[in-house]
Coordinates of C-alpha atoms and ligand atoms in Angstrom, one line a residue:
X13 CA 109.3 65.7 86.0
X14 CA 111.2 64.8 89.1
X15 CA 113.8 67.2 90.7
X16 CA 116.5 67.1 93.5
X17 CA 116.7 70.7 95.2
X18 CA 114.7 73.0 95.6
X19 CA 117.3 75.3 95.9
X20 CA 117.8 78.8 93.5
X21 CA 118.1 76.6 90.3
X22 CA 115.7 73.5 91.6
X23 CA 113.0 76.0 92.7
X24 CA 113.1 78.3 89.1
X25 CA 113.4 75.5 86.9
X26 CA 110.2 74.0 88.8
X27 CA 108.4 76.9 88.1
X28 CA 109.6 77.5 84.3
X29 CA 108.4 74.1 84.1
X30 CA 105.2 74.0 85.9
X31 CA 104.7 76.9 84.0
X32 CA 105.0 75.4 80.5
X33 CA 102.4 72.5 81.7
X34 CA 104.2 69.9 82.6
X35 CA 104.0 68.1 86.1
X36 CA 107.0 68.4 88.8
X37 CA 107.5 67.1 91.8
X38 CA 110.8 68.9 93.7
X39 CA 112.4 66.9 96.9
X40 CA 114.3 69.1 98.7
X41 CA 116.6 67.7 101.9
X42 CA 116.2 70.8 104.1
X43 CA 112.5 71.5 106.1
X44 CA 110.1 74.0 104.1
X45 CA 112.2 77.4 104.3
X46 CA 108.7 79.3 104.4
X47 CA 107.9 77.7 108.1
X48 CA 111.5 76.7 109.6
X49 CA 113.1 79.7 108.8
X50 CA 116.4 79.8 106.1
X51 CA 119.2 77.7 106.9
X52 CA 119.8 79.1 110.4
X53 CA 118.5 82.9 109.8
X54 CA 122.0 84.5 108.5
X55 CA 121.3 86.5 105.8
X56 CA 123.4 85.6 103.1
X57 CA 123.4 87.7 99.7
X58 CA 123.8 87.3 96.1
X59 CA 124.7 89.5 93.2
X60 CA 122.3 89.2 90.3
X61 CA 123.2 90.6 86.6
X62 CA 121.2 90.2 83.4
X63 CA 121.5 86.3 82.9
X64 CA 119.9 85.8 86.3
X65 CA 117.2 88.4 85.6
X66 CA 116.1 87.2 82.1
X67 CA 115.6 83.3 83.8
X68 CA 113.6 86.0 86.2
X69 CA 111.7 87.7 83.9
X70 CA 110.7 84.8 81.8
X71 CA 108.9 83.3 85.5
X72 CA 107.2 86.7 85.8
X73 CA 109.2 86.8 88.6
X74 CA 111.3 90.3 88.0
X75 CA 109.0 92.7 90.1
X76 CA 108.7 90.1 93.5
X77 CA 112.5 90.0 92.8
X78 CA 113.5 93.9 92.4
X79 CA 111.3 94.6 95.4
X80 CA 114.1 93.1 97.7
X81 CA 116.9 94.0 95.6
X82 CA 119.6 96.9 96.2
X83 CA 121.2 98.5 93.2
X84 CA 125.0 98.3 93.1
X85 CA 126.6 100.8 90.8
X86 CA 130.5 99.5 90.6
X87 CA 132.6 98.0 93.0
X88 CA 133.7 100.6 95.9
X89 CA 137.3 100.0 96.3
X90 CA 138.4 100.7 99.6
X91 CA 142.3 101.0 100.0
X92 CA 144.5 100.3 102.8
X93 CA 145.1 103.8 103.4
X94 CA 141.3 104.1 104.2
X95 CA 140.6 106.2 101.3
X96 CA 137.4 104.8 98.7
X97 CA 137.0 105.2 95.2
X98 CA 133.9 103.9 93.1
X99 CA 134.8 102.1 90.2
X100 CA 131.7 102.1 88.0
X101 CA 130.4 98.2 86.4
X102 CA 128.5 100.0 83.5
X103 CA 128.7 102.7 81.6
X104 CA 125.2 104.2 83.3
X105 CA 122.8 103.4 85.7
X106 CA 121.0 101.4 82.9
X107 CA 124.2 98.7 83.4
X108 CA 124.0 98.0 87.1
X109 CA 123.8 94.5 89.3
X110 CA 121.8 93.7 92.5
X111 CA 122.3 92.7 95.7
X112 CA 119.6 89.9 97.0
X113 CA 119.0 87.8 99.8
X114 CA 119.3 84.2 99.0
X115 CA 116.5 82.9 101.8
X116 CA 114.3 86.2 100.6
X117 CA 115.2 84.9 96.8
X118 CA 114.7 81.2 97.1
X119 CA 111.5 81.3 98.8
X120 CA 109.8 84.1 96.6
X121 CA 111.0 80.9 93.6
X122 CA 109.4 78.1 95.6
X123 CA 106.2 80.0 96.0
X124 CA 105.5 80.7 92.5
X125 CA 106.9 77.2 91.4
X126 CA 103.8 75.7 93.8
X127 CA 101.5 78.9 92.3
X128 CA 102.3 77.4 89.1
X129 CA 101.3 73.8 90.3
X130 CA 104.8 71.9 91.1
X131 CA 104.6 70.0 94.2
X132 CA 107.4 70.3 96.7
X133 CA 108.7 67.1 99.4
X134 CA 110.7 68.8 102.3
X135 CA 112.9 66.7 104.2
X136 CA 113.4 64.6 101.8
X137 CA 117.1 64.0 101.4
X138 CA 118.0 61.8 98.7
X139 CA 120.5 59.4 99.7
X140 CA 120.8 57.2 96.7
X141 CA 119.7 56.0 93.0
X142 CA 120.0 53.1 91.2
X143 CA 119.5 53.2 87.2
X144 CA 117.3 50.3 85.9
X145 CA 114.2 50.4 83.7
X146 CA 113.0 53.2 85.5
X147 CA 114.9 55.3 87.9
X148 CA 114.7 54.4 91.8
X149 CA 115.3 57.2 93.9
X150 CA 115.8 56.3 97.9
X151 CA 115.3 59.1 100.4
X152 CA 115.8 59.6 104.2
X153 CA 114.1 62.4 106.2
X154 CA 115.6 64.0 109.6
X155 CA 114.1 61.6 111.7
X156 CA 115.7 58.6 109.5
X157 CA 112.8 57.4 108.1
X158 CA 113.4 56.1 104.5
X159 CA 111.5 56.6 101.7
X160 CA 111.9 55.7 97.9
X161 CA 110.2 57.4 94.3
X162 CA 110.2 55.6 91.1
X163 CA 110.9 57.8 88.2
X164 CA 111.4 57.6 84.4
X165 CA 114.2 60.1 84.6
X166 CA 115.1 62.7 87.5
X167 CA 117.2 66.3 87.1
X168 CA 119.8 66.8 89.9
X169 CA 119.8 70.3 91.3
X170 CA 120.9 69.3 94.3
X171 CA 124.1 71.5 95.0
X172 CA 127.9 71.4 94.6
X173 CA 127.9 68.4 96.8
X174 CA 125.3 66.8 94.7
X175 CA 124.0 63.2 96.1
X176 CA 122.2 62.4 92.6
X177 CA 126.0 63.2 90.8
X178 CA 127.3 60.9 93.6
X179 CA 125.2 58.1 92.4
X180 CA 125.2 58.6 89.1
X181 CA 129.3 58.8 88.8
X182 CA 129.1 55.4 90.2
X183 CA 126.5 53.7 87.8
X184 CA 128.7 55.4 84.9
X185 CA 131.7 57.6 85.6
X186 CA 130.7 60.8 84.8
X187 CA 134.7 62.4 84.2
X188 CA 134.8 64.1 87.6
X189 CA 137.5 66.7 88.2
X190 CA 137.4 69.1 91.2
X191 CA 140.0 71.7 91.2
X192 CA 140.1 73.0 95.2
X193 CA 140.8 77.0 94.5
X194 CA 143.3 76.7 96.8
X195 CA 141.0 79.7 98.9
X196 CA 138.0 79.5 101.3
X197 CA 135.7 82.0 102.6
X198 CA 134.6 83.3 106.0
X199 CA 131.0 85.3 106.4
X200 CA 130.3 88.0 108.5
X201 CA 128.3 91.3 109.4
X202 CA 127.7 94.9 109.4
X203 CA 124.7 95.3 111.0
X204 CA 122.0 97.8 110.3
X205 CA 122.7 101.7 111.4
X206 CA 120.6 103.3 113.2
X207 CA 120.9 106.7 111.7
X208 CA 118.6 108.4 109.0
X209 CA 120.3 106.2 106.7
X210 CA 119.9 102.5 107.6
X211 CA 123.3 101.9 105.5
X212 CA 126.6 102.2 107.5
X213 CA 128.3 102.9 104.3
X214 CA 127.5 103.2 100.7
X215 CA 124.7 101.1 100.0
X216 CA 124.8 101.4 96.5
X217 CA 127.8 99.5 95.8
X218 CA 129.6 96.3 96.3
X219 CA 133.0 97.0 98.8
X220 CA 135.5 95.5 98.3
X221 CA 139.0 95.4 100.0
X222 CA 141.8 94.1 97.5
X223 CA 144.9 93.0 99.3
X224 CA 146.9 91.0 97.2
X225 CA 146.5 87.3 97.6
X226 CA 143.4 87.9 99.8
X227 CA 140.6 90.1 100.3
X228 CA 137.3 91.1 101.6
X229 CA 134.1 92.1 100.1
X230 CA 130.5 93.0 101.2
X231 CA 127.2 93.2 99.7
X232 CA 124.3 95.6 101.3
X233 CA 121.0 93.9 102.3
X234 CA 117.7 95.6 101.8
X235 CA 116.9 96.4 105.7
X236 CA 120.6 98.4 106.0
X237 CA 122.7 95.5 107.1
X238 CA 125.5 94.3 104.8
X239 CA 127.2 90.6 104.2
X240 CA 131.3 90.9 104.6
X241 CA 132.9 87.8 103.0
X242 CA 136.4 87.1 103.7
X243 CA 138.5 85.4 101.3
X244 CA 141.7 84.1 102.5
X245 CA 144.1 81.3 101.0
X246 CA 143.9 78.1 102.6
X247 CA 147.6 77.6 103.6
X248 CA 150.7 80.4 103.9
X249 CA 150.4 83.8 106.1
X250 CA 147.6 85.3 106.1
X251 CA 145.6 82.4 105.7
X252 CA 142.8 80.2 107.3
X253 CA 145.8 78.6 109.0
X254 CA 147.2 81.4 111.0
X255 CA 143.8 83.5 110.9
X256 CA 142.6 80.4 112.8
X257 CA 140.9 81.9 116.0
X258 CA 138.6 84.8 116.5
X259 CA 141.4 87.5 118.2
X260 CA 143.8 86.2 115.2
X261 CA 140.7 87.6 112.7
X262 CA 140.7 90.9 114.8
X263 CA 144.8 91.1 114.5
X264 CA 144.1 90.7 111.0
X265 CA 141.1 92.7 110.5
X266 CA 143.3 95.7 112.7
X267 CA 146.2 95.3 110.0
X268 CA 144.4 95.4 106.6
X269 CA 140.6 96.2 107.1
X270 CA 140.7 98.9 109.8
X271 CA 138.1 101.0 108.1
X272 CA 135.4 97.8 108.2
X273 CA 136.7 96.8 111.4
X274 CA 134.5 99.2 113.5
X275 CA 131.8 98.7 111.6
X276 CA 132.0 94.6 112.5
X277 CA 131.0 94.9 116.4
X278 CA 130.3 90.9 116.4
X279 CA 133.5 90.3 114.4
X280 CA 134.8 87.1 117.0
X281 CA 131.2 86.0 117.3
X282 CA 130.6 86.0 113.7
X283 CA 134.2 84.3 113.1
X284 CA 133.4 81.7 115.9
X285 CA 129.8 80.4 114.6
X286 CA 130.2 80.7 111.2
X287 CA 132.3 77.6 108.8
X288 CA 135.0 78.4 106.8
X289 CA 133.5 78.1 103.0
X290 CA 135.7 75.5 100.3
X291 CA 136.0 76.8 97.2
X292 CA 136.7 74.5 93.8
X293 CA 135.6 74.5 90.6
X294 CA 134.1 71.1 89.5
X295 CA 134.3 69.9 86.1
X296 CA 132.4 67.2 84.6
X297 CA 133.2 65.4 81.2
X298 CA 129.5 64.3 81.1
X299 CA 126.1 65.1 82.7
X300 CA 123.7 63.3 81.9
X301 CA 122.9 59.3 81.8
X302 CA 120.8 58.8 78.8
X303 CA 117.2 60.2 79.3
X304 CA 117.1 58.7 82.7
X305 CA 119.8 61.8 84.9
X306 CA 120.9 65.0 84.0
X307 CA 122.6 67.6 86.5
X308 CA 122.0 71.2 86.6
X309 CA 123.4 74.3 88.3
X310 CA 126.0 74.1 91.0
X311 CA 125.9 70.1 90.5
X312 CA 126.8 70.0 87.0
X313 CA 128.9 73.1 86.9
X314 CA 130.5 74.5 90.9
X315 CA 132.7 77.6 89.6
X316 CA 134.2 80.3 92.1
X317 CA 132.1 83.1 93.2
X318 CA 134.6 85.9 91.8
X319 CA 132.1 87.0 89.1
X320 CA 129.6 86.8 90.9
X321 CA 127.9 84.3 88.2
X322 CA 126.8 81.1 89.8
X323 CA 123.3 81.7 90.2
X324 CA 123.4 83.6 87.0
X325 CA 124.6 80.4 85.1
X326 CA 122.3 78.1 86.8
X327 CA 119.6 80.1 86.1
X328 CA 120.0 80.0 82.2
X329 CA 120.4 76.2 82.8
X330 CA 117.0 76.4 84.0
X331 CA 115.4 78.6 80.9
X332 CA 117.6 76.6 78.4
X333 CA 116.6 73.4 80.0
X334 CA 112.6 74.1 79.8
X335 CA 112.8 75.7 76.3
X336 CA 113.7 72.1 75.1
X337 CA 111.6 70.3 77.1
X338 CA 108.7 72.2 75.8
X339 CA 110.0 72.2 72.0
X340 CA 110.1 68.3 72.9
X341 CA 109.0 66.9 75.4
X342 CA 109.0 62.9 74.9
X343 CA 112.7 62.1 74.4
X344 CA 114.7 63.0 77.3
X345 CA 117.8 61.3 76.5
X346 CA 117.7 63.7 73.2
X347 CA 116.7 66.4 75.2
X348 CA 119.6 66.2 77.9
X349 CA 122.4 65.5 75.2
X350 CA 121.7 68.8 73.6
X351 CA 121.0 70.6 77.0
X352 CA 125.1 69.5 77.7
X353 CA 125.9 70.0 74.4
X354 CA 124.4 73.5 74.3
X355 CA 125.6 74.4 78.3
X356 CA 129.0 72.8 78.8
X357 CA 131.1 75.1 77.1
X358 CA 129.7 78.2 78.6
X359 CA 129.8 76.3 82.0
X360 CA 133.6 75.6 81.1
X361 CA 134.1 79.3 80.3
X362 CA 132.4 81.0 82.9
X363 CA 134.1 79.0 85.3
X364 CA 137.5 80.3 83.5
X365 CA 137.0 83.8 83.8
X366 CA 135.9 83.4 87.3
X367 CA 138.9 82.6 88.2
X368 CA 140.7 85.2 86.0
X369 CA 138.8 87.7 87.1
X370 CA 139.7 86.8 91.2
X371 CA 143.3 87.2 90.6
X372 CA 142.5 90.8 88.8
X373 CA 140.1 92.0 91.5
X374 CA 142.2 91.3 94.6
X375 CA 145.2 92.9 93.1
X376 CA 145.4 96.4 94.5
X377 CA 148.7 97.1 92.8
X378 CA 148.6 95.7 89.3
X379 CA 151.8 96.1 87.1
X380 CA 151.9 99.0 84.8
X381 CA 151.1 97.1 81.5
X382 CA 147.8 96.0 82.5
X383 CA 147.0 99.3 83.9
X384 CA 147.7 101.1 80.3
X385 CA 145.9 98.1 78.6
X386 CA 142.7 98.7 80.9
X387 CA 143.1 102.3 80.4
X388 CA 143.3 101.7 76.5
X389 CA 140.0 99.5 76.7
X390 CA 138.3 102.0 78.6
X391 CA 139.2 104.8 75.5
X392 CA 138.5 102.5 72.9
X393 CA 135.1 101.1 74.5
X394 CA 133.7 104.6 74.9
X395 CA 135.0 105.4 70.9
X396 CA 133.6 102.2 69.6
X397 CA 130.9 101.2 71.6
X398 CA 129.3 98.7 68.7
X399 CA 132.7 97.0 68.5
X400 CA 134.8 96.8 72.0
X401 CA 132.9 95.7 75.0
X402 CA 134.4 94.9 77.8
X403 CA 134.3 91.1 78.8
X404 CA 133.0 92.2 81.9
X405 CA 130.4 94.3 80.4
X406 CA 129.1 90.8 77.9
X407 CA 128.8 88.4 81.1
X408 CA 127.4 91.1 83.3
X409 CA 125.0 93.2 81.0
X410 CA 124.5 90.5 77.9
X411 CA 123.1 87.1 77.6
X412 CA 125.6 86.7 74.6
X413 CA 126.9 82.7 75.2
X414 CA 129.8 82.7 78.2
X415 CA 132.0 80.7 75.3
X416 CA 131.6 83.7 73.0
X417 CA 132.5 86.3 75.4
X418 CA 135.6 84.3 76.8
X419 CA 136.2 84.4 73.2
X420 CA 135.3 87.7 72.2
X421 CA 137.4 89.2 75.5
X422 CA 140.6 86.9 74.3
X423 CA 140.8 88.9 70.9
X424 CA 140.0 92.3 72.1
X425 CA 143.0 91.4 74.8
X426 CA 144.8 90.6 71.6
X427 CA 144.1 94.1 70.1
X428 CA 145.0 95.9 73.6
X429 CA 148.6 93.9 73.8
X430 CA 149.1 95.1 70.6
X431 CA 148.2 98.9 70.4
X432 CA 150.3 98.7 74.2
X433 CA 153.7 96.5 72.8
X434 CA 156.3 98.9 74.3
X435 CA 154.4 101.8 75.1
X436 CA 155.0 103.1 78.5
X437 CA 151.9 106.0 78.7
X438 CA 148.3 106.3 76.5
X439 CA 149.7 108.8 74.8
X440 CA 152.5 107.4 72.6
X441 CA 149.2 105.8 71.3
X442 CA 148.0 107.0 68.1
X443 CA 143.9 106.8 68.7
X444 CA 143.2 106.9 65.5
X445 CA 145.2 103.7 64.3
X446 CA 144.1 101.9 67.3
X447 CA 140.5 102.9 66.0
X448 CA 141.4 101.0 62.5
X449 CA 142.9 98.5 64.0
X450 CA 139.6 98.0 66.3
X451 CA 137.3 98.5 63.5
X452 CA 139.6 95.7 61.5
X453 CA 140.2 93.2 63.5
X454 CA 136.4 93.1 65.9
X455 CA 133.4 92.7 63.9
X456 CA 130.2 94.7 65.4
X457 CA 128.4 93.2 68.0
X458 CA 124.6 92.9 68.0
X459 CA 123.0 95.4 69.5
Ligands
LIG515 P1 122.2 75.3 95.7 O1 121.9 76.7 95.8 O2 123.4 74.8 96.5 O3 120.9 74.4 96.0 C1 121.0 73.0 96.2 C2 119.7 72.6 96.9 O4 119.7 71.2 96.9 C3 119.7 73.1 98.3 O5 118.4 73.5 98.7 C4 120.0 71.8 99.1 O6 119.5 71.8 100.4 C5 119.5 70.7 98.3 N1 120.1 69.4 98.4 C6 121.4 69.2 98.6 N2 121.7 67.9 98.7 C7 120.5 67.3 98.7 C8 120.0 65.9 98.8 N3 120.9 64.9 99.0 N4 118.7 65.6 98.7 C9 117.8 66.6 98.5 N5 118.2 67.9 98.4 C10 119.5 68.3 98.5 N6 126.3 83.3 92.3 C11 125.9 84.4 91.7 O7 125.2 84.4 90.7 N7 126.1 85.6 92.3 C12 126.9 85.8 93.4 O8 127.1 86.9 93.9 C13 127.3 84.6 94.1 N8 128.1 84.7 95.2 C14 128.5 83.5 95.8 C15 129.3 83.6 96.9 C16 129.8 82.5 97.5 C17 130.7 82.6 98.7 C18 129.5 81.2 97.0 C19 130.0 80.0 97.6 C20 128.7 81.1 95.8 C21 128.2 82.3 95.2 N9 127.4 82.2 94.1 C22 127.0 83.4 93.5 C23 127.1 80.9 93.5 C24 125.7 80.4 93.8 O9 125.6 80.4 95.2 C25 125.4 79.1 93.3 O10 125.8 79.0 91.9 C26 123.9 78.7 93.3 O11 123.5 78.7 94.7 C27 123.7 77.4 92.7 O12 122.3 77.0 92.8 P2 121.9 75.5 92.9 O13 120.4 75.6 93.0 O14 122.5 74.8 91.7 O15 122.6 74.9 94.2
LIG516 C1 130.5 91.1 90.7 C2 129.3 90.8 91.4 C3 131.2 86.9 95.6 C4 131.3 87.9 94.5 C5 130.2 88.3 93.8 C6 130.4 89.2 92.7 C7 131.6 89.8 92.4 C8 132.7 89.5 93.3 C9 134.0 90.2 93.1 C10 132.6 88.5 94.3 C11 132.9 90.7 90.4 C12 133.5 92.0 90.4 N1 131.7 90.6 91.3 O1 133.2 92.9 91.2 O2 134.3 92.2 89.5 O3 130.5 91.8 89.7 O4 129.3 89.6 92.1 CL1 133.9 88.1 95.2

């Protein structure tokens, strides 16, 4: 088994497979992150939920894992008056995400992908592949020197930018379609404390500061320091084009984030050195070329990071991926047609409700109607907990398909429009009715 990337989804699906006996060999483009370091030092974060954890859990990975990861409860929403509220994700501790470092992450995977016997190539980027009989990869290390592998068939797991989707779309095109989110992204940091707490502010919580259009949010790192991300619209005011210059992202910072802006003391450094992030969603008609290429994670399926599900995804790629390949393993070509067939509609829907769930996150000030429908959803979940879930709670907390809960959270939006049709305050809502009405139009879920 040959992979591209050994990156979060490169590195598990190495071990998963490794695991289940077969042989892999992973070329990654980047120097082994265990001796040079990850990409430049900055600690960068991720938030993991269930469908992340279960890909985990079926490496025996969960404990190395939850050893550097910090709980976060809800998301702490910080308002422009300065005031904070926590907004809980679950409905206990027992529904929670976590914060992780993606160097700490992806080189606890590589480890126990080797451990498990796959064989990693460092700089070793792949620069090309041609599709005949057999599959000829052609690589090219820092220093230039090229190299080439001849495979039967090779994964992709190469990245957003993927070189092996490059290739392939030009042997056979492969449908692409890259929406640009019209929004890019800016990291920076809150350094460690140095009181008794190492946290500078809540550590158990994801902050976020809604502003409309744009926004800010930051996830706590195990040794007390946290990752801010700014997200700003490419074009218009504020955006990357006037917040273009590290005393234009202080101005900014003064006017809409004063609370975090004390807590930022490299704020022009941080703006200065670090790239401005793209954000798009890509969308593929096909991915795979008969049993020869198939793409996985960020290459097949790039979504936004509003859900905080990208890893997540590519991580039940992985597991999905290895469960056929061990129920059988000789024909690929079968095995990647109903890999796509099984993972393209959830990719298609998670990378819908990414998006839907930016535009509800950044908005402060929603309009009344969707406050008394969220408010309704929050009274019926807690009085039918076997029958209204909210969709947050299914991606988040659940491993149910993405395509079911996109679907599941459509008709229980349905229910909510309904029981809210011109009502004004929860209670001109008869609870009772709105009970039937849940009870006759949502089957139960499985527990
Ligand atoms: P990558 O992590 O991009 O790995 C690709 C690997 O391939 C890398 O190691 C790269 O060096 C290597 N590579 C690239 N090109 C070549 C080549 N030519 N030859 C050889 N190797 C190559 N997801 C979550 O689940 N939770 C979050 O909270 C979250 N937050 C996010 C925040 C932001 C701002 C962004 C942009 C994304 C976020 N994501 C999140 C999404 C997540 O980062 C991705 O979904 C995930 O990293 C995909 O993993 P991957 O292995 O497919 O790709
Ligand atoms: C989560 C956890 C980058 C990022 C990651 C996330 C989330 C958000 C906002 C962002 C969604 C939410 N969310 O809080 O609703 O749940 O991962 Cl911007």
């Amino acid at each position: 088994m040959t992979i591209v990337g050994a990156g979060l989804v490169g590195a598990l699906l190495a071990t998963l497979l490794a695991q289940r006996g077969f042989a892999v060999t992973v070329y990654e483009r980047r120097p082994d992150p265990r001796i040079a370091g990850y990409a430049g030092g900055r600690s960068i974060n991720l938030a993991l939920a269930e469908r992340g954890l279960h890909g985990l859990r079926l490496a025996g990975m969960k404990d190395v894992v939850m050893k550097l990861a910090v709980m976060m409860r809800g998301r702490m929403v910080h308002h422009r008056d300065g005031h904070t509220e926590l907004l809980r994700y679950g409905r206990d501790d027992s529904e929670v995400i976590w914060s992780v470092s993606r160097g700490r992450l992806n080189i606890a995977l590589i480890d126990a992908a080797e451990r498990a016997g796959a064989r990693f190539e460092f700089d070793r980027r792949l620069t090309g592949a041609t599709f005949g009989d057999d599959v000829a990869l052609r690589f090219e290390n820092e220093a230039g020197v090229a190299g080439e592998a001849h495979v039967p068939f090779a994964i992709g797991a190469d990245g957003a930018g993927s070189a092996l989707r490059a290739a392939m779309n030009a042997y056979t095109p492969l449908g692409e379609r890259i929406e640009p989110l019209g929004h890019g992204y800016k990291e920076l940091e809150i350094p460690a404390a140095s009181g008794a707490s190492r946290f500078a502010i809540e550590p158990n919580a994801l902050h976020i500061w809604p502003r409309g259009n744009y926004m800010c949010i930051a996830l706590p790192n195990a040794e007390g320091s946290f990752t801010v991300t700014l997200f700003l619209p490419n074009e218009g005011d504020p955006s990357f084009a006037t917040v273009d210059s590290p005393a234009a992202a202080r101005r900014l910072f003064e006017r809409d984030f004063a609370d975090a802006l004390p807590l930022i003391p490299d704020l022009e450094a941080d703006f200065a050195a670090n790239p401005v992030g793209m954000l798009a969603t890509l969308h593929l008609d096909r991915w795979h070329i008969d049993g020869r290429a198939l793409l996985v994670g960020d290459a097949a399926h790039a979504i936004g990071p509003f859900h905080g599900q990208g890893m997540n995804c590519g991580f039940e790629d992985a597991v999905e991926l290895a469960d056929l390949f061990a129920a059988g393993a000789d024909d690929a070509g079968a095995v990647f047609a109903e890999f796509e067939r099984r993972r393209r509609p959830n990719a298609e829907a998670i990378a819908a409700m990414a998006l839907e769930n930016y535009v509800e996150m950044r908005d402060s000030v929603a309009e009344p109607a969707f406050l008394l429908r969220r408010e309704l959803g929050r009274m019926l979940a807690a009085r039918n907990p076997d029958r209204f879930v909210p969709r947050y709670s299914l991606v988040t907390f659940t491993r149910m398909p993405y395509a079911e809960a996109f679907a599941r959270g459509a008709a229980q939006e349905r229910v909510l429009r309904a029981l809210t049709e011109g009502r004004r305050r929860i209670g001109e809502i008869d609870l009772a009715a709105a009970d039937a009405r849940v009870r006759a139009e949502l089957a139960p879920l499985a527990s």
